[in-house]
Amino acid sequence: MKMLTLRLKPKTIFGLLLVFTGIIVIVITFASNHIKSNESVMNSVTLETNEERESYLTSLGWEFKTDCTEKQVKIPEEFNDVYTRYNEIQKSQGFDLEQYKGQEVTVYTYSITNYQGYENRDCIYANLLVCNNTLIGGDVCSTSASDGFMQSLKKQ
């Protein structure tokens, strides 16, 4: 029976640990950057024109009146409870308004005509929040005082 022994000096052991640690850091950094870039590509929707916005809403299954209102709003620097809850809706659909605090964004509003299971169909709207021609959030809501609601852009 042969026995193999390996004698390493402390400097050699330390060097091997440094190399091994470096490889782990590089792998983790690469993986985290790759995952983040895939998420941003998946959630990156360019909406420069009205046709692109209408096509996006149609792809989600919504029918709407073709007239659209447009207004500028400023995302607050500090979120109150309402904005925090609104941002939770955004996060559930892959958006996050935290990075847009203090910025002016454009809100495009369309009147939805095919919302099912709700009596007050005249007051249901889809809002698209756009910053630099990129969709950063949105919602479908009812402005009815008696039974209003707000939900994500995807049909439920």
XYZ file of C-alpha atoms in Angstrom:
156
model
C 0.000 0.000 0.000
C 1.348 3.384 -1.012
C 0.665 6.500 0.945
C 0.788 9.956 -0.511
C 1.474 12.889 1.740
C 1.209 16.484 0.806
C 3.048 19.045 2.810
C 1.954 22.619 2.277
C 3.536 25.665 3.737
C 1.246 28.238 5.415
C 1.945 30.721 2.599
C 0.817 28.162 0.016
C -2.384 27.407 1.939
C -3.112 31.141 2.275
C -2.490 31.654 -1.458
C -4.829 28.802 -2.397
C -7.535 30.208 -0.110
C -7.176 33.630 -1.765
C -7.471 32.119 -5.248
C -10.504 30.038 -4.233
C -12.180 33.075 -2.592
C -11.496 35.185 -5.681
C -13.121 32.615 -7.946
C -16.215 32.501 -5.716
C -16.508 36.318 -5.709
C -16.215 36.463 -9.505
C -18.871 33.772 -9.974
C -21.307 35.463 -7.556
C -20.743 38.892 -9.127
C -21.263 37.531 -12.628
C -24.423 35.651 -11.619
C -26.003 38.619 -9.816
C -25.264 41.021 -12.681
C -26.615 38.555 -15.210
C -29.867 38.053 -13.278
C -30.398 41.819 -12.857
C -29.837 42.514 -16.548
C -32.355 39.792 -17.504
C -34.978 41.278 -15.163
C -34.521 44.767 -16.566
C -34.812 43.444 -20.121
C -37.998 41.543 -19.235
C -39.584 44.590 -17.586
C -38.300 47.118 -20.127
C -41.243 48.136 -22.289
C -40.706 51.096 -24.603
C -43.845 53.165 -25.137
C -42.887 56.157 -27.288
C -46.088 56.438 -29.316
C -49.798 56.109 -28.724
C -49.822 53.066 -31.017
C -47.236 51.337 -28.818
C -49.238 52.125 -25.665
C -52.447 50.846 -27.254
C -50.670 47.717 -28.492
C -49.330 47.070 -24.992
C -52.794 47.357 -23.403
C -54.235 45.112 -26.113
C -51.530 42.513 -25.426
C -52.775 42.411 -21.824
C -56.314 41.693 -23.058
C -57.814 45.143 -22.496
C -60.243 46.886 -24.811
C -60.498 50.654 -24.453
C -61.656 53.887 -25.981
C -58.969 55.251 -28.268
C -58.926 58.723 -26.740
C -56.279 59.038 -24.080
C -55.534 61.691 -21.487
C -51.965 62.621 -20.665
C -50.657 64.417 -17.586
C -47.355 65.031 -15.851
C -46.983 63.946 -12.229
C -44.066 64.052 -9.847
C -43.245 60.917 -7.887
C -42.800 62.163 -4.295
C -39.362 62.145 -2.656
C -40.846 60.415 0.410
C -43.608 57.830 0.115
C -46.611 58.089 2.425
C -48.826 55.057 3.171
C -50.805 55.497 -0.052
C -47.709 55.570 -2.253
C -46.173 52.664 -0.338
C -49.278 50.542 -1.009
C -49.339 51.723 -4.650
C -45.704 50.723 -5.038
C -46.547 47.258 -3.680
C -48.920 46.861 -6.645
C -46.079 47.963 -8.917
C -43.620 45.528 -7.349
C -46.109 42.669 -7.807
C -45.927 43.237 -11.575
C -42.171 43.738 -11.798
C -41.885 47.511 -11.419
C -40.539 49.628 -8.560
C -41.146 53.365 -8.215
C -38.465 53.774 -5.519
C -35.836 54.580 -8.139
C -38.030 57.332 -9.622
C -38.554 59.346 -6.425
C -38.581 63.061 -7.169
C -38.871 62.601 -10.944
C -41.551 63.858 -13.312
C -43.324 61.071 -15.192
C -46.118 61.037 -17.738
C -49.359 59.225 -16.923
C -51.399 58.047 -19.909
C -54.983 57.142 -19.019
C -57.291 54.997 -21.143
C -60.964 54.222 -20.492
C -61.366 50.422 -20.259
C -64.492 48.961 -21.897
C -64.204 45.205 -21.262
C -63.754 44.901 -17.502
C -65.837 41.894 -16.383
C -67.846 41.514 -13.179
C -68.223 45.169 -12.334
C -71.375 47.236 -12.781
C -69.845 50.706 -13.137
C -67.933 50.133 -16.378
C -67.986 53.834 -17.257
C -65.415 54.668 -14.595
C -62.708 52.035 -15.139
C -59.340 53.258 -16.353
C -55.892 51.926 -17.200
C -53.016 54.203 -16.204
C -49.565 53.787 -17.736
C -46.675 55.529 -15.959
C -43.942 56.350 -18.467
C -40.529 57.908 -17.853
C -38.168 58.594 -20.770
C -40.431 56.551 -23.077
C -40.139 53.490 -20.793
C -43.029 51.950 -18.870
C -42.215 52.182 -15.149
C -45.603 51.210 -13.700
C -49.332 51.204 -14.139
C -52.674 50.101 -12.832
C -56.292 49.433 -13.678
C -58.703 51.210 -11.366
C -62.266 52.311 -10.813
C -62.889 55.860 -9.715
C -66.330 55.037 -8.310
C -66.802 56.573 -4.867
C -68.969 53.690 -3.660
C -66.989 50.655 -4.830
C -63.708 51.799 -6.346
C -60.690 49.523 -6.691
C -57.129 49.399 -7.954
C -55.242 46.417 -9.363
C -52.216 45.558 -11.488
C -52.302 45.999 -15.263
C -52.748 42.291 -15.924
C -56.315 41.058 -16.278
C -57.466 39.102 -13.239
